[in-house]
MMTF fields as JSON, N, C-alpha, C and O atoms, coordinates in Angstrom:
{
  "mmtfVersion": "1.0.0",
  "mmtfProducer": "UNKNOWN",
  "numBonds": 403,
  "numAtoms": 404,
  "numGroups": 101,
  "numChains": 1,
  "numModels": 1,
  "chainsPerModel": [1],
  "groupsPerChain": [101],
  "chainIdList": ["A"],
  "bondAtomList": [4, 2, 8, 6, 12, 10, 16, 14, 20, 18, 24, 22, 28, 26, 32, 30, 36, 34, 40, 38, 44, 42, 48, 46, 52, 50, 56, 54, 60, 58, 64, 62, 68, 66, 72, 70, 76, 74, 80, 78, 84, 82, 88, 86, 92, 90, 96, 94, 100, 98, 104, 102, 108, 106, 112, 110, 116, 114, 120, 118, 124, 122, 128, 126, 132, 130, 136, 134, 140, 138, 144, 142, 148, 146, 152, 150, 156, 154, 160, 158, 164, 162, 168, 166, 172, 170, 176, 174, 180, 178, 184, 182, 188, 186, 192, 190, 196, 194, 200, 198, 204, 202, 208, 206, 212, 210, 216, 214, 220, 218, 224, 222, 228, 226, 232, 230, 236, 234, 240, 238, 244, 242, 248, 246, 252, 250, 256, 254, 260, 258, 264, 262, 268, 266, 272, 270, 276, 274, 280, 278, 284, 282, 288, 286, 292, 290, 296, 294, 300, 298, 304, 302, 308, 306, 312, 310, 316, 314, 320, 318, 324, 322, 328, 326, 332, 330, 336, 334, 340, 338, 344, 342, 348, 346, 352, 350, 356, 354, 360, 358, 364, 362, 368, 366, 372, 370, 376, 374, 380, 378, 384, 382, 388, 386, 392, 390, 396, 394, 400, 398],
  "bondOrderList": [1, 1, 1, 1, 1, 1, 1, 1, 1, 1, 1, 1, 1, 1, 1, 1, 1, 1, 1, 1, 1, 1, 1, 1, 1, 1, 1, 1, 1, 1, 1, 1, 1, 1, 1, 1, 1, 1, 1, 1, 1, 1, 1, 1, 1, 1, 1, 1, 1, 1, 1, 1, 1, 1, 1, 1, 1, 1, 1, 1, 1, 1, 1, 1, 1, 1, 1, 1, 1, 1, 1, 1, 1, 1, 1, 1, 1, 1, 1, 1, 1, 1, 1, 1, 1, 1, 1, 1, 1, 1, 1, 1, 1, 1, 1, 1, 1, 1, 1, 1],
  "groupList": [{"groupName": "MET", "atomNameList": ["N", "CA", "C", "O"], "elementList": ["N", "C", "C", "O"], "formalChargeList": [0, 0, 0, 0], "bondAtomList": [1, 0, 2, 1, 3, 2], "bondOrderList": [1, 1, 2], "singleLetterCode": "M", "chemCompType": "L-PEPTIDE LINKING"}, {"groupName": "LEU", "atomNameList": ["N", "CA", "C", "O"], "elementList": ["N", "C", "C", "O"], "formalChargeList": [0, 0, 0, 0], "bondAtomList": [1, 0, 2, 1, 3, 2], "bondOrderList": [1, 1, 2], "singleLetterCode": "L", "chemCompType": "L-PEPTIDE LINKING"}, {"groupName": "ALA", "atomNameList": ["N", "CA", "C", "O"], "elementList": ["N", "C", "C", "O"], "formalChargeList": [0, 0, 0, 0], "bondAtomList": [1, 0, 2, 1, 3, 2], "bondOrderList": [1, 1, 2], "singleLetterCode": "A", "chemCompType": "L-PEPTIDE LINKING"}, {"groupName": "TYR", "atomNameList": ["N", "CA", "C", "O"], "elementList": ["N", "C", "C", "O"], "formalChargeList": [0, 0, 0, 0], "bondAtomList": [1, 0, 2, 1, 3, 2], "bondOrderList": [1, 1, 2], "singleLetterCode": "Y", "chemCompType": "L-PEPTIDE LINKING"}, {"groupName": "GLY", "atomNameList": ["N", "CA", "C", "O"], "elementList": ["N", "C", "C", "O"], "formalChargeList": [0, 0, 0, 0], "bondAtomList": [1, 0, 2, 1, 3, 2], "bondOrderList": [1, 1, 2], "singleLetterCode": "G", "chemCompType": "PEPTIDE LINKING"}, {"groupName": "PHE", "atomNameList": ["N", "CA", "C", "O"], "elementList": ["N", "C", "C", "O"], "formalChargeList": [0, 0, 0, 0], "bondAtomList": [1, 0, 2, 1, 3, 2], "bondOrderList": [1, 1, 2], "singleLetterCode": "F", "chemCompType": "L-PEPTIDE LINKING"}, {"groupName": "VAL", "atomNameList": ["N", "CA", "C", "O"], "elementList": ["N", "C", "C", "O"], "formalChargeList": [0, 0, 0, 0], "bondAtomList": [1, 0, 2, 1, 3, 2], "bondOrderList": [1, 1, 2], "singleLetterCode": "V", "chemCompType": "L-PEPTIDE LINKING"}, {"groupName": "THR", "atomNameList": ["N", "CA", "C", "O"], "elementList": ["N", "C", "C", "O"], "formalChargeList": [0, 0, 0, 0], "bondAtomList": [1, 0, 2, 1, 3, 2], "bondOrderList": [1, 1, 2], "singleLetterCode": "T", "chemCompType": "L-PEPTIDE LINKING"}, {"groupName": "ILE", "atomNameList": ["N", "CA", "C", "O"], "elementList": ["N", "C", "C", "O"], "formalChargeList": [0, 0, 0, 0], "bondAtomList": [1, 0, 2, 1, 3, 2], "bondOrderList": [1, 1, 2], "singleLetterCode": "I", "chemCompType": "L-PEPTIDE LINKING"}, {"groupName": "ASN", "atomNameList": ["N", "CA", "C", "O"], "elementList": ["N", "C", "C", "O"], "formalChargeList": [0, 0, 0, 0], "bondAtomList": [1, 0, 2, 1, 3, 2], "bondOrderList": [1, 1, 2], "singleLetterCode": "N", "chemCompType": "L-PEPTIDE LINKING"}, {"groupName": "TRP", "atomNameList": ["N", "CA", "C", "O"], "elementList": ["N", "C", "C", "O"], "formalChargeList": [0, 0, 0, 0], "bondAtomList": [1, 0, 2, 1, 3, 2], "bondOrderList": [1, 1, 2], "singleLetterCode": "W", "chemCompType": "L-PEPTIDE LINKING"}, {"groupName": "PRO", "atomNameList": ["N", "CA", "C", "O"], "elementList": ["N", "C", "C", "O"], "formalChargeList": [0, 0, 0, 0], "bondAtomList": [1, 0, 2, 1, 3, 2], "bondOrderList": [1, 1, 2], "singleLetterCode": "P", "chemCompType": "L-PEPTIDE LINKING"}, {"groupName": "GLN", "atomNameList": ["N", "CA", "C", "O"], "elementList": ["N", "C", "C", "O"], "formalChargeList": [0, 0, 0, 0], "bondAtomList": [1, 0, 2, 1, 3, 2], "bondOrderList": [1, 1, 2], "singleLetterCode": "Q", "chemCompType": "L-PEPTIDE LINKING"}, {"groupName": "SER", "atomNameList": ["N", "CA", "C", "O"], "elementList": ["N", "C", "C", "O"], "formalChargeList": [0, 0, 0, 0], "bondAtomList": [1, 0, 2, 1, 3, 2], "bondOrderList": [1, 1, 2], "singleLetterCode": "S", "chemCompType": "L-PEPTIDE LINKING"}, {"groupName": "ASP", "atomNameList": ["N", "CA", "C", "O"], "elementList": ["N", "C", "C", "O"], "formalChargeList": [0, 0, 0, 0], "bondAtomList": [1, 0, 2, 1, 3, 2], "bondOrderList": [1, 1, 2], "singleLetterCode": "D", "chemCompType": "L-PEPTIDE LINKING"}, {"groupName": "GLU", "atomNameList": ["N", "CA", "C", "O"], "elementList": ["N", "C", "C", "O"], "formalChargeList": [0, 0, 0, 0], "bondAtomList": [1, 0, 2, 1, 3, 2], "bondOrderList": [1, 1, 2], "singleLetterCode": "E", "chemCompType": "L-PEPTIDE LINKING"}, {"groupName": "ARG", "atomNameList": ["N", "CA", "C", "O"], "elementList": ["N", "C", "C", "O"], "formalChargeList": [0, 0, 0, 0], "bondAtomList": [1, 0, 2, 1, 3, 2], "bondOrderList": [1, 1, 2], "singleLetterCode": "R", "chemCompType": "L-PEPTIDE LINKING"}, {"groupName": "CYS", "atomNameList": ["N", "CA", "C", "O"], "elementList": ["N", "C", "C", "O"], "formalChargeList": [0, 0, 0, 0], "bondAtomList": [1, 0, 2, 1, 3, 2], "bondOrderList": [1, 1, 2], "singleLetterCode": "C", "chemCompType": "L-PEPTIDE LINKING"}, {"groupName": "LYS", "atomNameList": ["N", "CA", "C", "O"], "elementList": ["N", "C", "C", "O"], "formalChargeList": [0, 0, 0, 0], "bondAtomList": [1, 0, 2, 1, 3, 2], "bondOrderList": [1, 1, 2], "singleLetterCode": "K", "chemCompType": "L-PEPTIDE LINKING"}],
  "groupTypeList": [0, 1, 2, 2, 3, 4, 5, 6, 2, 2, 5, 2, 3, 4, 7, 8, 0, 9, 1, 3, 4, 10, 7, 8, 6, 11, 4, 12, 2, 13, 4, 8, 13, 5, 6, 11, 4, 14, 11, 1, 2, 15, 9, 1, 6, 16, 5, 1, 2, 3, 17, 1, 2, 7, 13, 1, 4, 10, 14, 1, 4, 16, 2, 6, 1, 7, 7, 6, 1, 7, 1, 2, 8, 4, 11, 7, 1, 1, 18, 2, 1, 16, 16, 2, 7, 16, 16, 2, 2, 5, 14, 2, 12, 2, 4, 5, 15, 13, 2, 15, 16],
  "groupIdList": [1, 2, 3, 4, 5, 6, 7, 8, 9, 10, 11, 12, 13, 14, 15, 16, 17, 18, 19, 20, 21, 22, 23, 24, 25, 26, 27, 28, 29, 30, 31, 32, 33, 34, 35, 36, 37, 38, 39, 40, 41, 42, 43, 44, 45, 46, 47, 48, 49, 50, 51, 52, 53, 54, 55, 56, 57, 58, 59, 60, 61, 62, 63, 64, 65, 66, 67, 68, 69, 70, 71, 72, 73, 74, 75, 76, 77, 78, 79, 80, 81, 82, 83, 84, 85, 86, 87, 88, 89, 90, 91, 92, 93, 94, 95, 96, 97, 98, 99, 100, 101],
  "secStructList": [7, 7, 2, 2, 2, 2, 2, 2, 2, 2, 2, 2, 2, 2, 2, 2, 2, 2, 2, 2, 2, 2, 6, 6, 1, 1, 7, 6, 6, 1, 6, 6, 1, 7, 7, 6, 6, 1, 7, 1, 2, 2, 2, 2, 2, 2, 2, 2, 2, 2, 2, 2, 2, 2, 6, 2, 2, 2, 2, 2, 2, 2, 2, 2, 2, 2, 2, 2, 2, 2, 2, 2, 6, 2, 2, 2, 2, 2, 2, 2, 2, 2, 2, 2, 2, 2, 2, 6, 7, 6, 6, 7, 7, 7, 7, 7, 7, 7, 6, 6, 7],
  "xCoordList": [74.536, 75.975, 76.727, 77.642, 76.533, 77.033, 76.014, 76.649, 74.967, 74.195, 74.513, 74.535, 74.84, 74.875, 77.106, 77.789, 77.517, 78.767, 78.678, 79.539, 77.766, 77.685, 76.918, 77.022, 76.425, 75.602, 76.758, 76.717, 77.796, 78.943, 79.754, 79.866, 80.203, 81.268, 80.376, 81.103, 79.491, 79.052, 79.287, 79.88, 78.67, 79.238, 80.506, 81.0, 81.287, 83.084, 83.464, 84.245, 82.923, 83.529, 82.979, 83.739, 81.406, 81.438, 82.142, 82.587, 82.529, 83.557, 84.981, 85.558, 85.305, 86.638, 86.476, 87.358, 85.544, 85.304, 84.99, 85.422, 84.55, 84.394, 85.762, 85.878, 86.936, 88.243, 88.683, 89.127, 88.528, 89.573, 88.475, 89.095, 87.169, 86.128, 86.705, 87.369, 86.338, 86.576, 87.878, 87.806, 89.088, 90.071, 90.567, 91.586, 89.507, 90.032, 88.685, 88.838, 87.758, 86.463, 85.957, 85.705, 85.873, 84.818, 85.613, 85.022, 86.792, 87.835, 87.586, 86.547, 88.339, 88.595, 87.435, 87.343, 86.508, 85.732, 84.567, 83.969, 84.0, 83.091, 83.351, 84.375, 82.371, 82.571, 83.039, 83.862, 82.484, 83.06, 84.298, 84.869, 84.726, 86.397, 87.49, 87.434, 88.52, 89.474, 90.124, 89.962, 90.814, 91.854, 93.035, 92.991, 94.134, 95.345, 95.704, 95.651, 96.159, 96.921, 95.872, 96.132, 94.556, 93.798, 93.816, 94.19, 93.419, 93.329, 92.691, 92.201, 92.785, 92.195, 90.556, 89.693, 90.54, 89.262, 88.005, 86.878, 88.64, 87.852, 87.714, 86.695, 88.566, 88.947, 87.894, 87.054, 87.942, 86.639, 85.37, 84.365, 85.464, 83.839, 83.596, 82.819, 84.337, 83.802, 83.96, 83.289, 84.324, 84.683, 82.817, 82.113, 82.391, 81.373, 80.519, 79.713, 80.402, 79.267, 79.351, 78.39, 80.413, 80.716, 79.841, 78.959, 80.392, 79.726, 78.312, 77.826, 77.339, 76.067, 75.588, 74.378, 76.387, 75.825, 75.707, 74.919, 76.729, 77.113, 76.924, 77.195, 76.614, 76.46, 75.69, 75.561, 75.284, 74.467, 73.357, 72.882, 72.95, 71.881, 72.174, 71.304, 73.143, 73.798, 74.333, 74.095, 74.943, 75.78, 74.511, 74.65, 73.492, 72.072, 71.418, 71.067, 71.376, 70.887, 71.609, 71.048, 72.909, 73.851, 73.453, 73.068, 73.523, 73.526, 72.566, 72.628, 71.614, 70.104, 70.0, 69.642, 70.329, 70.374, 71.131, 70.606, 72.725, 73.49, 72.735, 72.625, 72.191, 71.491, 70.46, 70.584, 69.387, 68.374, 68.878, 68.653, 69.509, 69.817, 70.926, 70.917, 71.84, 72.355, 71.26, 71.476, 70.186, 69.207, 68.267, 67.717, 68.036, 67.421, 67.4, 66.644, 68.787, 70.022, 70.782, 71.193, 71.097, 72.386, 72.008, 73.044, 70.904, 70.902, 70.78, 71.32, 70.046, 70.082, 71.785, 72.389, 72.367, 73.622, 74.283, 74.842, 74.397, 75.321, 74.815, 75.579, 73.293, 73.191, 73.78, 74.23, 73.817, 74.572, 76.145, 76.871, 76.446, 78.148, 78.589, 79.546, 77.211, 77.812, 77.637, 78.451, 76.29, 76.108, 77.676, 78.257, 78.027, 79.185, 80.551, 81.374, 80.63, 81.885, 81.742, 82.755, 80.332, 80.486, 80.91, 81.591, 80.465, 80.048, 81.608, 82.108, 82.278, 83.482, 84.903, 85.986, 84.429, 85.32, 87.101, 88.08, 86.993, 88.477, 89.292, 90.485, 89.053, 89.722, 90.419, 91.187, 90.162, 90.164, 91.927, 92.493, 92.524, 93.752, 94.286, 93.906, 95.256, 95.711, 96.622, 97.747, 96.341, 97.027, 97.511, 96.787, 98.912, 99.79, 100.334, 100.953, 99.941, 100.17, 101.59, 101.623, 102.394, 103.403, 102.764, 101.995, 103.341, 103.156, 103.298, 102.661, 103.822, 104.021, 102.818, 102.895, 101.64, 100.322, 100.027, 98.932],
  "yCoordList": [88.78, 88.254, 88.906, 88.196, 90.13, 90.349, 89.569, 89.436, 89.111, 88.423, 87.059, 86.333, 86.616, 84.835, 85.076, 84.12, 86.143, 85.802, 86.325, 85.994, 87.057, 87.285, 85.761, 85.258, 85.529, 84.22, 82.962, 82.31, 82.854, 81.886, 82.477, 81.884, 83.535, 84.27, 83.992, 83.519, 84.107, 84.136, 82.502, 82.276, 81.432, 80.217, 79.866, 79.054, 80.581, 80.416, 81.213, 80.698, 82.191, 82.793, 81.9, 81.63, 81.313, 80.304, 79.306, 79.05, 78.46, 77.641, 78.279, 77.756, 78.973, 79.33, 79.687, 79.599, 79.969, 80.367, 78.883, 78.666, 78.312, 76.683, 75.569, 74.457, 76.543, 75.288, 75.971, 75.221, 77.19, 77.282, 76.785, 76.784, 76.448, 76.139, 74.255, 73.651, 73.785, 72.674, 71.991, 70.841, 72.625, 71.805, 72.301, 71.871, 73.486, 73.526, 73.486, 73.28, 73.697, 73.911, 72.286, 72.048, 71.342, 70.344, 69.041, 68.436, 68.748, 68.183, 67.129, 67.118, 65.99, 64.597, 63.734, 62.774, 63.908, 63.035, 63.128, 62.052, 64.009, 63.762, 63.458, 63.908, 62.632, 61.998, 62.92, 62.545, 64.073, 65.358, 65.956, 66.496, 65.744, 66.475, 66.082, 65.059, 66.986, 66.959, 65.897, 65.963, 64.856, 63.437, 63.557, 63.249, 64.116, 64.191, 62.564, 61.557, 62.893, 61.668, 60.541, 59.389, 61.203, 60.388, 60.695, 61.832, 59.74, 59.931, 61.25, 61.572, 62.107, 63.164, 63.14, 64.015, 62.344, 61.499, 61.529, 62.024, 60.923, 61.267, 62.165, 62.329, 62.748, 64.381, 65.104, 65.832, 64.897, 65.781, 65.268, 65.957, 64.016, 63.891, 64.682, 65.636, 64.224, 65.09, 66.202, 66.704, 66.992, 68.714, 69.036, 69.934, 67.834, 68.236, 68.007, 68.929, 67.209, 66.889, 68.162, 68.572, 68.57, 69.409, 70.88, 71.478, 71.146, 72.196, 72.315, 73.33, 71.014, 70.541, 70.478, 70.558, 70.354, 70.195, 71.491, 71.737, 72.509, 73.664, 74.701, 75.645, 75.207, 76.547, 76.297, 77.297, 75.431, 75.657, 76.671, 77.323, 76.761, 77.783, 79.142, 79.955, 79.51, 80.541, 80.877, 81.949, 79.96, 80.52, 80.697, 81.388, 79.831, 79.934, 81.442, 82.35, 81.428, 82.955, 84.062, 85.123, 83.837, 85.366, 85.062, 86.055, 83.875, 84.099, 84.649, 85.568, 84.055, 84.701, 86.356, 87.14, 86.57, 88.096, 88.953, 89.92, 88.332, 89.13, 89.294, 90.371, 88.096, 88.23, 89.159, 90.092, 89.087, 89.881, 91.314, 92.019, 91.652, 93.063, 93.253, 94.45, 92.591, 93.287, 93.135, 93.835, 92.48, 92.897, 93.876, 94.291, 94.314, 95.22, 96.929, 97.871, 96.601, 98.414, 98.276, 99.281, 97.197, 97.334, 98.084, 98.497, 98.46, 98.855, 100.557, 101.379, 100.968, 102.517, 102.749, 103.608, 101.889, 102.309, 102.569, 103.666, 101.881, 101.675, 103.021, 103.792, 103.263, 104.634, 105.765, 106.756, 105.737, 106.898, 106.809, 107.781, 105.772, 105.877, 106.528, 107.245, 105.876, 106.252, 107.577, 108.222, 108.343, 109.763, 110.569, 111.472, 110.076, 110.803, 110.797, 111.712, 109.354, 109.598, 110.006, 110.367, 110.33, 111.853, 113.008, 113.676, 113.402, 114.838, 115.313, 116.429, 113.996, 114.318, 114.72, 115.16, 114.384, 114.837, 114.36, 115.057, 113.08, 112.484, 112.845, 112.791, 113.201, 113.367, 114.914, 115.318, 115.535, 117.104, 117.391, 116.973, 117.958, 118.193, 119.213, 120.383, 118.745, 119.839, 120.931, 120.627, 121.904, 123.292, 123.959, 124.262, 124.26, 124.749, 126.147, 126.154, 127.476, 128.474, 129.276, 128.91, 129.94, 130.741, 131.786, 132.616, 131.584, 132.412, 133.808, 134.495, 134.376, 135.736, 136.843, 138.055, 136.038, 136.57, 137.254, 137.813],
  "zCoordList": [75.937, 76.028, 77.272, 77.691, 77.966, 79.025, 80.049, 81.095, 80.169, 81.268, 81.248, 82.242, 79.72, 80.154, 80.644, 81.011, 80.519, 81.085, 82.498, 83.313, 82.805, 84.437, 85.213, 86.332, 84.42, 84.722, 85.198, 86.242, 84.07, 84.1, 85.39, 86.462, 85.135, 86.278, 87.693, 88.567, 87.963, 89.113, 89.753, 90.808, 88.841, 89.469, 89.413, 90.194, 88.271, 88.574, 90.214, 91.012, 90.404, 91.771, 92.917, 93.847, 92.907, 93.95, 93.905, 95.023, 92.973, 92.753, 93.275, 94.228, 92.874, 93.512, 95.189, 96.044, 95.305, 96.9, 97.614, 98.747, 97.204, 97.766, 97.703, 98.217, 96.666, 96.684, 98.301, 99.171, 98.504, 99.843, 101.354, 102.417, 101.427, 102.342, 102.094, 102.938, 101.047, 100.96, 101.393, 101.825, 101.31, 101.847, 103.292, 103.834, 103.97, 105.095, 106.486, 107.69, 105.908, 106.856, 107.385, 108.566, 106.382, 106.769, 107.598, 108.492, 107.255, 108.181, 107.616, 106.956, 107.651, 107.537, 107.729, 106.964, 108.64, 109.038, 108.205, 108.216, 107.473, 106.659, 105.14, 104.626, 104.319, 103.079, 101.895, 101.059, 101.894, 100.963, 100.91, 99.963, 102.35, 102.335, 101.357, 100.674, 101.332, 100.691, 101.043, 102.262, 100.845, 101.218, 100.108, 98.916, 100.89, 100.357, 100.1, 100.806, 98.492, 98.079, 97.613, 97.265, 97.702, 96.916, 95.391, 95.108, 94.188, 92.594, 92.919, 94.001, 91.602, 91.104, 90.812, 90.889, 90.603, 89.826, 91.142, 91.181, 91.918, 93.444, 94.266, 94.937, 94.307, 95.129, 94.263, 94.793, 92.891, 91.893, 92.341, 92.52, 92.515, 92.782, 93.996, 94.031, 95.06, 96.338, 96.069, 96.971, 95.532, 95.096, 94.698, 95.16, 93.599, 93.346, 94.344, 94.476, 95.025, 96.149, 97.254, 97.905, 97.298, 98.244, 97.765, 98.381, 96.585, 95.963, 96.086, 96.584, 95.524, 95.52, 97.064, 97.278, 98.031, 99.405, 100.046, 100.959, 99.4, 100.628, 99.793, 100.534, 98.647, 98.14, 96.837, 96.13, 96.492, 94.827, 95.006, 94.076, 96.37, 96.285, 96.509, 96.197, 96.95, 97.249, 95.586, 95.03, 95.071, 93.997, 92.347, 91.338, 92.71, 91.621, 92.112, 91.359, 93.288, 93.733, 93.159, 92.884, 92.957, 92.772, 91.064, 90.447, 90.372, 89.268, 88.643, 87.826, 89.045, 88.898, 89.001, 88.121, 90.048, 90.64, 89.436, 88.884, 89.053, 88.303, 87.024, 86.438, 86.604, 85.35, 85.308, 84.515, 86.057, 86.169, 86.037, 85.053, 87.005, 87.254, 86.097, 85.808, 85.348, 83.966, 82.986, 81.997, 82.92, 82.057, 82.046, 81.025, 83.311, 83.888, 83.767, 83.528, 84.111, 84.22, 83.251, 82.672, 82.902, 81.785, 80.575, 80.054, 79.865, 78.78, 79.167, 78.426, 80.352, 80.875, 81.012, 80.37, 81.896, 82.315, 80.996, 80.994, 79.839, 78.717, 78.065, 77.486, 78.227, 77.121, 78.067, 77.492, 79.163, 80.0, 79.699, 79.489, 79.712, 79.28, 78.074, 77.781, 77.232, 75.709, 75.58, 74.918, 76.336, 76.43, 77.034, 76.432, 78.091, 78.834, 77.83, 77.812, 76.85, 75.995, 75.252, 74.652, 74.596, 73.816, 74.049, 73.27, 75.366, 75.787, 76.312, 76.167, 77.032, 77.3, 76.38, 76.767, 75.05, 74.397, 74.226, 73.957, 74.474, 74.57, 73.527, 73.828, 72.382, 71.014, 71.163, 70.29, 72.061, 72.005, 72.165, 73.175, 71.339, 72.035, 72.793, 72.732, 73.585, 74.599, 74.203, 73.807, 74.252, 74.058, 75.155, 76.103, 75.086, 76.226, 75.499, 74.435, 76.371, 75.944, 76.686, 77.861, 76.474, 77.618, 78.195, 77.709, 79.72, 80.638, 80.331, 81.129, 79.577, 79.045, 78.895, 79.098, 78.464, 78.272, 79.239, 79.289]
}
């Protein structure tokens, strides 16, 4: 489940980063740039074309790498964190003694 979340989150991160570049970088000359005042549907089609043309390879690579690393390292890391939680004794009560001792 965590690997699937990482896969989706990698594409969500790429989409958010594309929103910045789409409105500023390409300029009005390209057919995939943002056009102020155009209908939402037309701008969304342009945004999808921008994402496919500029960052699909990076987003897909990031998603696959995140999934592979989560599946490879995740179980070992979770085992270590569970062991640390058991040994940390977070349920221990703090006790204070007077300074006269």
